[in-house]
Tab-separated table of N, CA, C and O in Angstrom:
chain	number	residue	atom	x	y	z
A	1	UNK	N	101.426	238.726	15.554
A	1	UNK	CA	102.635	238.378	16.291
A	1	UNK	C	102.581	238.850	17.738
A	1	UNK	O	103.366	238.419	18.551
A	2	UNK	N	101.663	239.739	18.058
A	2	UNK	CA	101.473	240.164	19.435
A	2	UNK	C	101.015	239.016	20.306
A	2	UNK	O	101.373	238.927	21.478
A	3	UNK	N	100.195	238.113	19.711
A	3	UNK	CA	99.739	236.928	20.429
A	3	UNK	C	100.910	236.029	20.790
A	3	UNK	O	100.979	235.497	21.892
A	4	UNK	N	101.832	235.866	19.856
A	4	UNK	CA	103.011	235.025	20.082
A	4	UNK	C	103.854	235.588	21.218
A	4	UNK	O	104.330	234.846	22.075
A	5	UNK	N	104.037	236.889	21.239
A	5	UNK	CA	104.819	237.526	22.299
A	5	UNK	C	104.140	237.325	23.650
A	5	UNK	O	104.793	237.007	24.644
A	6	UNK	N	102.797	237.490	23.681
A	6	UNK	CA	102.062	237.280	24.927
A	6	UNK	C	102.227	235.852	25.433
A	6	UNK	O	102.387	235.624	26.634
A	7	UNK	N	102.184	234.873	24.528
A	7	UNK	CA	102.357	233.478	24.922
A	7	UNK	C	103.765	233.219	25.463
A	7	UNK	O	103.935	232.493	26.441
A	8	UNK	N	104.774	233.824	24.833
A	8	UNK	CA	106.147	233.658	25.304
A	8	UNK	C	106.332	234.278	26.683
A	8	UNK	O	107.003	233.703	27.545
A	9	UNK	N	105.729	235.444	26.912
A	9	UNK	CA	105.818	236.089	28.226
A	9	UNK	C	105.117	235.234	29.272
A	9	UNK	O	105.620	235.055	30.386
A	10	UNK	N	103.967	234.676	28.914
A	10	UNK	CA	103.243	233.802	29.838
A	10	UNK	C	104.070	232.567	30.163
A	10	UNK	O	104.136	232.139	31.323
A	11	UNK	N	104.737	231.981	29.158
A	11	UNK	CA	105.599	230.821	29.387
A	11	UNK	C	106.735	231.172	30.336
A	11	UNK	O	107.069	230.395	31.233
A	12	UNK	N	107.351	232.342	30.151
A	12	UNK	CA	108.447	232.764	31.023
A	12	UNK	C	107.954	232.972	32.449
A	12	UNK	O	108.636	232.630	33.412
A	13	UNK	N	106.776	233.525	32.593
A	13	UNK	CA	106.202	233.749	33.917
A	13	UNK	C	105.936	232.411	34.614
A	13	UNK	O	106.222	232.265	35.808
A	14	UNK	N	105.411	231.447	33.881
A	14	UNK	CA	105.161	230.122	34.451
A	14	UNK	C	106.476	229.447	34.840
A	14	UNK	O	106.569	228.818	35.897
A	15	UNK	N	107.494	229.585	34.000
A	15	UNK	CA	108.809	229.016	34.292
A	15	UNK	C	109.401	229.665	35.549
A	15	UNK	O	109.962	228.984	36.407
A	16	UNK	N	109.265	230.977	35.661
A	16	UNK	CA	109.765	231.702	36.827
A	16	UNK	C	109.065	231.209	38.094
A	16	UNK	O	109.723	230.938	39.114
A	17	UNK	N	107.753	231.075	38.050
A	17	UNK	CA	106.998	230.584	39.206
A	17	UNK	C	107.417	229.173	39.578
A	17	UNK	O	107.572	228.841	40.759
A	18	UNK	N	107.604	228.339	38.575
A	18	UNK	CA	108.018	226.952	38.820
A	18	UNK	C	109.387	226.910	39.495
A	18	UNK	O	109.592	226.189	40.477
A	19	UNK	N	110.325	227.727	39.007
A	19	UNK	CA	111.664	227.750	39.596
A	19	UNK	C	111.636	228.289	41.025
A	19	UNK	O	112.378	227.800	41.885
A	20	UNK	N	110.791	229.281	41.284
A	20	UNK	CA	110.681	229.791	42.657
A	20	UNK	C	110.150	228.711	43.594
A	20	UNK	O	110.628	228.583	44.728
A	21	UNK	N	109.182	227.938	43.144
A	21	UNK	CA	108.644	226.853	43.965
A	21	UNK	C	109.692	225.779	44.236
A	21	UNK	O	109.818	225.296	45.365
A	22	UNK	N	110.434	225.408	43.217
A	22	UNK	CA	111.486	224.399	43.392
A	22	UNK	C	112.560	224.933	44.328
A	22	UNK	O	113.048	224.214	45.213
A	23	UNK	N	112.934	226.197	44.184
A	23	UNK	CA	113.957	226.800	45.044
A	23	UNK	C	113.518	226.787	46.505
A	23	UNK	O	114.319	226.504	47.400
A	24	UNK	N	112.248	227.063	46.742
A	24	UNK	CA	111.724	227.032	48.114
A	24	UNK	C	111.831	225.618	48.689
A	24	UNK	O	112.250	225.438	49.835
A	25	UNK	N	111.482	224.624	47.878
A	25	UNK	CA	111.591	223.237	48.332
A	25	UNK	C	113.037	222.862	48.641
A	25	UNK	O	113.308	222.172	49.621
A	26	UNK	N	113.969	223.319	47.813
A	26	UNK	CA	115.383	223.021	48.049
A	26	UNK	C	115.852	223.690	49.333
A	26	UNK	O	116.551	223.085	50.145
A	27	UNK	N	115.454	224.953	49.535
A	27	UNK	CA	115.887	225.675	50.741
A	27	UNK	C	115.428	224.993	52.021
A	27	UNK	O	116.170	224.915	52.986
A	28	UNK	N	114.180	224.540	52.053
A	28	UNK	CA	113.635	223.991	53.296
A	28	UNK	C	113.678	222.468	53.357
A	28	UNK	O	113.569	221.893	54.435
A	29	UNK	N	113.849	221.811	52.233
A	29	UNK	CA	113.736	220.365	52.205
A	29	UNK	C	115.034	219.589	52.185
A	29	UNK	O	115.018	218.365	52.317
A	30	UNK	N	116.155	220.257	52.042
A	30	UNK	CA	117.438	219.545	52.004
A	30	UNK	C	118.022	219.565	53.417
A	30	UNK	O	118.411	220.622	53.913
A	31	UNK	N	118.091	218.404	54.086
A	31	UNK	CA	118.496	218.384	55.494
A	31	UNK	C	119.936	218.832	55.750
A	31	UNK	O	120.223	219.421	56.780
A	32	UNK	N	120.854	218.583	54.836
A	32	UNK	CA	122.267	218.925	55.066
A	32	UNK	C	122.655	220.276	54.488
A	32	UNK	O	123.834	220.600	54.419
A	33	UNK	N	121.712	221.037	54.010
A	33	UNK	CA	122.016	222.357	53.473
A	33	UNK	C	121.903	222.394	51.966
A	33	UNK	O	122.375	221.501	51.266
A	34	UNK	N	121.276	223.445	51.484
A	34	UNK	CA	121.044	223.560	50.053
A	34	UNK	C	122.318	223.872	49.279
A	34	UNK	O	122.443	223.502	48.118
A	35	UNK	N	123.287	224.534	49.905
A	35	UNK	CA	124.526	224.859	49.179
A	35	UNK	C	125.296	223.601	48.795
A	35	UNK	O	125.825	223.504	47.687
A	36	UNK	N	125.365	222.626	49.712
A	36	UNK	CA	126.032	221.367	49.394
A	36	UNK	C	125.314	220.635	48.270
A	36	UNK	O	125.935	220.064	47.370
A	37	UNK	N	124.002	220.654	48.310
A	37	UNK	CA	123.204	220.009	47.268
A	37	UNK	C	123.456	220.667	45.915
A	37	UNK	O	123.699	219.992	44.915
A	38	UNK	N	123.404	221.998	45.896
A	38	UNK	CA	123.628	222.732	44.648
A	38	UNK	C	125.036	222.484	44.112
A	38	UNK	O	125.229	222.302	42.907
A	39	UNK	N	126.017	222.485	45.004
A	39	UNK	CA	127.394	222.221	44.581
A	39	UNK	C	127.496	220.844	43.937
A	39	UNK	O	128.193	220.667	42.925
A	40	UNK	N	126.785	219.872	44.496
A	40	UNK	CA	126.813	218.520	43.944
A	40	UNK	C	126.225	218.432	42.548
A	40	UNK	O	126.807	217.797	41.661
A	41	UNK	N	125.075	219.079	42.330
A	41	UNK	CA	124.466	218.966	41.008
A	41	UNK	C	125.247	219.773	39.960
A	41	UNK	O	125.356	219.359	38.821
A	42	UNK	N	125.823	220.902	40.364
A	42	UNK	CA	126.632	221.672	39.416
A	42	UNK	C	127.919	220.907	39.090
A	42	UNK	O	128.350	220.860	37.939
A	43	UNK	N	128.520	220.279	40.104
A	43	UNK	CA	129.735	219.482	39.880
A	43	UNK	C	129.442	218.315	38.944
A	43	UNK	O	130.231	218.004	38.050
A	44	UNK	N	128.292	217.673	39.136
A	44	UNK	CA	127.895	216.566	38.263
A	44	UNK	C	127.764	217.040	36.813
A	44	UNK	O	128.222	216.375	35.883
A	45	UNK	N	127.155	218.206	36.626
A	45	UNK	CA	127.011	218.755	35.267
A	45	UNK	C	128.372	219.078	34.657
A	45	UNK	O	128.608	218.825	33.476
A	46	UNK	N	129.256	219.632	35.469
A	46	UNK	CA	130.599	219.969	34.959
A	46	UNK	C	131.340	218.703	34.538
A	46	UNK	O	132.020	218.691	33.498
A	47	UNK	N	131.192	217.643	35.302
A	47	UNK	CA	131.826	216.364	34.957
A	47	UNK	C	131.283	215.836	33.637
A	47	UNK	O	132.029	215.376	32.775
A	48	UNK	N	129.974	215.928	33.462
A	48	UNK	CA	129.360	215.470	32.206
A	48	UNK	C	129.805	216.329	31.025
A	48	UNK	O	129.914	215.846	29.904
A	49	UNK	N	130.048	217.610	31.273
A	49	UNK	CA	130.522	218.493	30.203
A	49	UNK	C	131.950	218.154	29.794
A	49	UNK	O	132.313	218.283	28.633
A	50	UNK	N	132.757	217.741	30.756
A	50	UNK	CA	134.146	217.378	30.436
A	50	UNK	C	134.210	216.119	29.587
A	50	UNK	O	135.144	215.932	28.824
A	51	UNK	N	133.238	215.239	29.767
A	51	UNK	CA	133.165	213.985	29.013
A	51	UNK	C	131.830	213.945	28.273
A	51	UNK	O	130.951	213.159	28.615
A	52	UNK	N	131.681	214.788	27.248
A	52	UNK	CA	130.372	214.887	26.584
A	52	UNK	C	130.025	213.605	25.823
A	52	UNK	O	130.888	212.951	25.262
A	53	UNK	N	128.746	213.254	25.831
A	53	UNK	CA	128.310	212.087	25.064
A	53	UNK	C	128.380	212.365	23.566
A	53	UNK	O	128.331	213.508	23.135
A	54	UNK	N	128.491	211.314	22.802
A	54	UNK	CA	128.600	211.440	21.344
A	54	UNK	C	127.275	211.828	20.698
A	54	UNK	O	127.236	212.622	19.776
A	55	UNK	N	126.191	211.252	21.168
A	55	UNK	CA	124.884	211.491	20.550
A	55	UNK	C	124.410	212.912	20.835
A	55	UNK	O	124.557	213.421	21.942
A	56	UNK	N	123.856	213.555	19.819
A	56	UNK	CA	123.427	214.945	19.972
A	56	UNK	C	122.272	215.075	20.964
A	56	UNK	O	122.192	216.067	21.693
A	57	UNK	N	121.391	214.072	21.018
A	57	UNK	CA	120.277	214.132	21.968
A	57	UNK	C	120.797	214.049	23.405
A	57	UNK	O	120.329	214.773	24.285
A	58	UNK	N	121.769	213.193	23.640
A	58	UNK	CA	122.349	213.061	24.980
A	58	UNK	C	123.102	214.341	25.363
A	58	UNK	O	123.041	214.779	26.509
A	59	UNK	N	123.790	214.948	24.411
A	59	UNK	CA	124.500	216.197	24.679
A	59	UNK	C	123.505	217.304	25.015
A	59	UNK	O	123.729	218.093	25.936
A	60	UNK	N	122.399	217.329	24.300
A	60	UNK	CA	121.364	218.332	24.588
A	60	UNK	C	120.813	218.155	26.004
A	60	UNK	O	120.568	219.127	26.706
A	61	UNK	N	120.655	216.907	26.421
A	61	UNK	CA	120.186	216.637	27.773
A	61	UNK	C	121.187	217.161	28.808
A	61	UNK	O	120.796	217.761	29.809
A	62	UNK	N	122.462	216.966	28.561
A	62	UNK	CA	123.505	217.479	29.459
A	62	UNK	C	123.441	219.006	29.510
A	62	UNK	O	123.525	219.606	30.591
A	63	UNK	N	123.265	219.635	28.357
A	63	UNK	CA	123.170	221.093	28.318
A	63	UNK	C	121.935	221.597	29.069
A	63	UNK	O	122.005	222.591	29.794
A	64	UNK	N	120.809	220.900	28.913
A	64	UNK	CA	119.595	221.297	29.613
A	64	UNK	C	119.749	221.137	31.125
A	64	UNK	O	119.303	221.981	31.896
A	65	UNK	N	120.407	220.058	31.542
A	65	UNK	CA	120.653	219.863	32.978
A	65	UNK	C	121.557	220.963	33.528
A	65	UNK	O	121.346	221.442	34.639
A	66	UNK	N	122.564	221.333	32.763
A	66	UNK	CA	123.469	222.397	33.211
A	66	UNK	C	122.711	223.716	33.339
A	66	UNK	O	122.852	224.432	34.341
A	67	UNK	N	121.893	224.030	32.353
A	67	UNK	CA	121.095	225.260	32.397
A	67	UNK	C	120.166	225.253	33.607
A	67	UNK	O	120.092	226.227	34.356
A	68	UNK	N	119.474	224.127	33.815
A	68	UNK	CA	118.554	224.018	34.942
A	68	UNK	C	119.296	224.145	36.266
A	68	UNK	O	118.846	224.848	37.183
A	69	UNK	N	120.453	223.492	36.381
A	69	UNK	CA	121.218	223.521	37.630
A	69	UNK	C	121.683	224.923	37.984
A	69	UNK	O	121.563	225.363	39.129
A	70	UNK	N	122.200	225.637	37.002
A	70	UNK	CA	122.670	227.001	37.250
A	70	UNK	C	121.489	227.927	37.546
A	70	UNK	O	121.557	228.768	38.445
A	71	UNK	N	120.392	227.752	36.828
A	71	UNK	CA	119.191	228.551	37.101
A	71	UNK	C	118.675	228.288	38.505
A	71	UNK	O	118.334	229.223	39.240
A	72	UNK	N	118.624	227.020	38.880
A	72	UNK	CA	118.159	226.668	40.215
A	72	UNK	C	119.061	227.276	41.279
A	72	UNK	O	118.574	227.823	42.273
A	73	UNK	N	120.358	227.205	41.063
A	73	UNK	CA	121.291	227.807	42.026
A	73	UNK	C	121.009	229.296	42.187
A	73	UNK	O	121.004	229.824	43.303
A	74	UNK	N	120.762	229.976	41.083
A	74	UNK	CA	120.440	231.399	41.156
A	74	UNK	C	119.182	231.675	41.943
A	74	UNK	O	119.136	232.590	42.764
A	75	UNK	N	118.147	230.864	41.738
A	75	UNK	CA	116.893	231.057	42.457
A	75	UNK	C	117.035	230.712	43.944
A	75	UNK	O	116.436	231.369	44.794
A	76	UNK	N	117.817	229.683	44.250
A	76	UNK	CA	117.979	229.287	45.655
A	76	UNK	C	118.815	230.313	46.415
A	76	UNK	O	118.473	230.701	47.532
A	77	UNK	N	119.890	230.775	45.805
A	77	UNK	CA	120.816	231.654	46.513
A	77	UNK	C	120.376	233.106	46.549
A	77	UNK	O	120.774	233.853	47.443
A	78	UNK	N	119.584	233.535	45.591
A	78	UNK	CA	119.183	234.947	45.537
A	78	UNK	C	117.728	235.048	45.134
A	78	UNK	O	117.414	235.056	43.952
A	79	UNK	N	116.841	235.120	46.133
A	79	UNK	CA	115.432	235.253	45.782
A	79	UNK	C	115.155	236.656	45.252
A	79	UNK	O	115.965	237.567	45.392
A	80	UNK	N	114.017	236.831	44.650
A	80	UNK	CA	113.691	238.088	43.970
A	80	UNK	C	113.587	239.262	44.925
A	80	UNK	O	113.893	240.396	44.562
A	81	UNK	N	113.146	239.032	46.146
A	81	UNK	CA	113.010	240.121	47.096
A	81	UNK	C	111.937	241.122	46.716
A	81	UNK	O	112.032	242.302	47.062
A	82	UNK	N	110.920	240.673	46.000
A	82	UNK	CA	109.847	241.563	45.567
A	82	UNK	C	109.169	242.211	46.770
A	82	UNK	O	108.721	241.525	47.683
A	83	UNK	N	109.116	243.539	46.755
A	83	UNK	CA	108.439	244.280	47.800
A	83	UNK	C	109.217	244.404	49.091
A	83	UNK	O	108.699	244.883	50.079
A	84	UNK	N	110.451	243.955	49.104
A	84	UNK	CA	111.253	244.024	50.312
A	84	UNK	C	112.255	245.163	50.217
A	84	UNK	O	112.686	245.542	49.134
A	85	UNK	N	112.618	245.689	51.365
A	85	UNK	CA	113.655	246.712	51.424
A	85	UNK	C	114.961	246.029	51.791
A	85	UNK	O	115.000	245.205	52.708
A	86	UNK	N	115.997	246.370	51.080
A	86	UNK	CA	117.302	245.768	51.359
A	86	UNK	C	117.761	246.135	52.761
A	86	UNK	O	117.574	247.262	53.212
A	87	UNK	N	118.343	245.181	53.464
A	87	UNK	CA	118.837	245.414	54.824
A	87	UNK	C	120.317	245.777	54.752
A	87	UNK	O	121.191	244.953	55.010
A	88	UNK	N	120.587	247.006	54.374
A	88	UNK	CA	121.959	247.487	54.250
A	88	UNK	C	122.235	248.394	55.440
A	88	UNK	O	121.487	249.345	55.680
A	89	UNK	N	123.279	248.115	56.213
A	89	UNK	CA	123.593	248.996	57.343
A	89	UNK	C	123.821	250.433	56.872
A	89	UNK	O	124.345	250.672	55.783
A	90	UNK	N	123.395	251.371	57.692
A	90	UNK	CA	123.513	252.796	57.360
A	90	UNK	C	124.948	253.182	57.021
A	90	UNK	O	125.190	254.056	56.194
A	91	UNK	N	125.924	252.546	57.654
A	91	UNK	CA	127.335	252.886	57.417
A	91	UNK	C	127.730	252.676	55.958
A	91	UNK	O	128.622	253.338	55.443
A	92	UNK	N	127.063	251.762	55.287
A	92	UNK	CA	127.398	251.482	53.892
A	92	UNK	C	126.602	252.317	52.900
A	92	UNK	O	126.938	252.381	51.733
A	93	UNK	N	125.531	252.916	53.337
A	93	UNK	CA	124.650	253.648	52.430
A	93	UNK	C	125.336	254.802	51.701
A	93	UNK	O	125.247	254.886	50.492
A	94	UNK	N	126.055	255.697	52.380
A	94	UNK	CA	126.680	256.805	51.631
A	94	UNK	C	127.668	256.320	50.577
A	94	UNK	O	127.682	256.817	49.458
A	95	UNK	N	128.468	255.319	50.913
A	95	UNK	CA	129.466	254.850	49.954
A	95	UNK	C	128.806	254.139	48.773
A	95	UNK	O	129.254	254.251	47.650
A	96	UNK	N	127.714	253.431	49.010
A	96	UNK	CA	127.071	252.756	47.890
A	96	UNK	C	126.386	253.737	46.964
A	96	UNK	O	126.367	253.547	45.760
A	97	UNK	N	125.854	254.823	47.499
A	97	UNK	CA	125.242	255.837	46.640
A	97	UNK	C	126.303	256.567	45.834
A	97	UNK	O	126.094	256.864	44.658
A	98	UNK	N	127.445	256.849	46.426
A	98	UNK	CA	128.489	257.569	45.683
A	98	UNK	C	129.112	256.673	44.623
A	98	UNK	O	129.505	257.132	43.556
A	99	UNK	N	129.191	255.351	44.890
A	99	UNK	CA	129.727	254.431	43.894
A	99	UNK	C	128.807	254.305	42.694
A	99	UNK	O	129.251	254.136	41.565
A	100	UNK	N	127.509	254.397	42.916
A	100	UNK	CA	126.556	254.285	41.821
A	100	UNK	C	126.614	255.505	40.896
A	100	UNK	O	126.440	255.388	39.699
A	101	UNK	N	126.883	256.669	41.467
A	101	UNK	CA	126.871	257.882	40.639
A	101	UNK	C	128.184	258.085	39.908
A	101	UNK	O	128.272	258.867	38.994
A	102	UNK	N	129.258	257.385	40.286
A	102	UNK	CA	130.539	257.599	39.595
A	102	UNK	C	130.749	256.661	38.459
A	102	UNK	O	130.065	255.836	38.084
């Protein structure tokens, strides 16, 4: 079963890489702004959810689109920031440290 876990982790890593690539394309490739684009696809999914199709396969497709849309929004709006230092003004640093410890 260790092999199965390794394969699942590899699948998640590939999915993560794929979503990061798509998010980069959305950020730089949408001429009118990625937020408007994301709002449109999420709104479309919400509309489809309000009027769900009868067939289970069609409903599953709507659910998959909703999952993908929300995941994409997360990747576009908040990148991982791997290896980066947060740009927090010094004025906020003491209060954020005290909030974390309480």
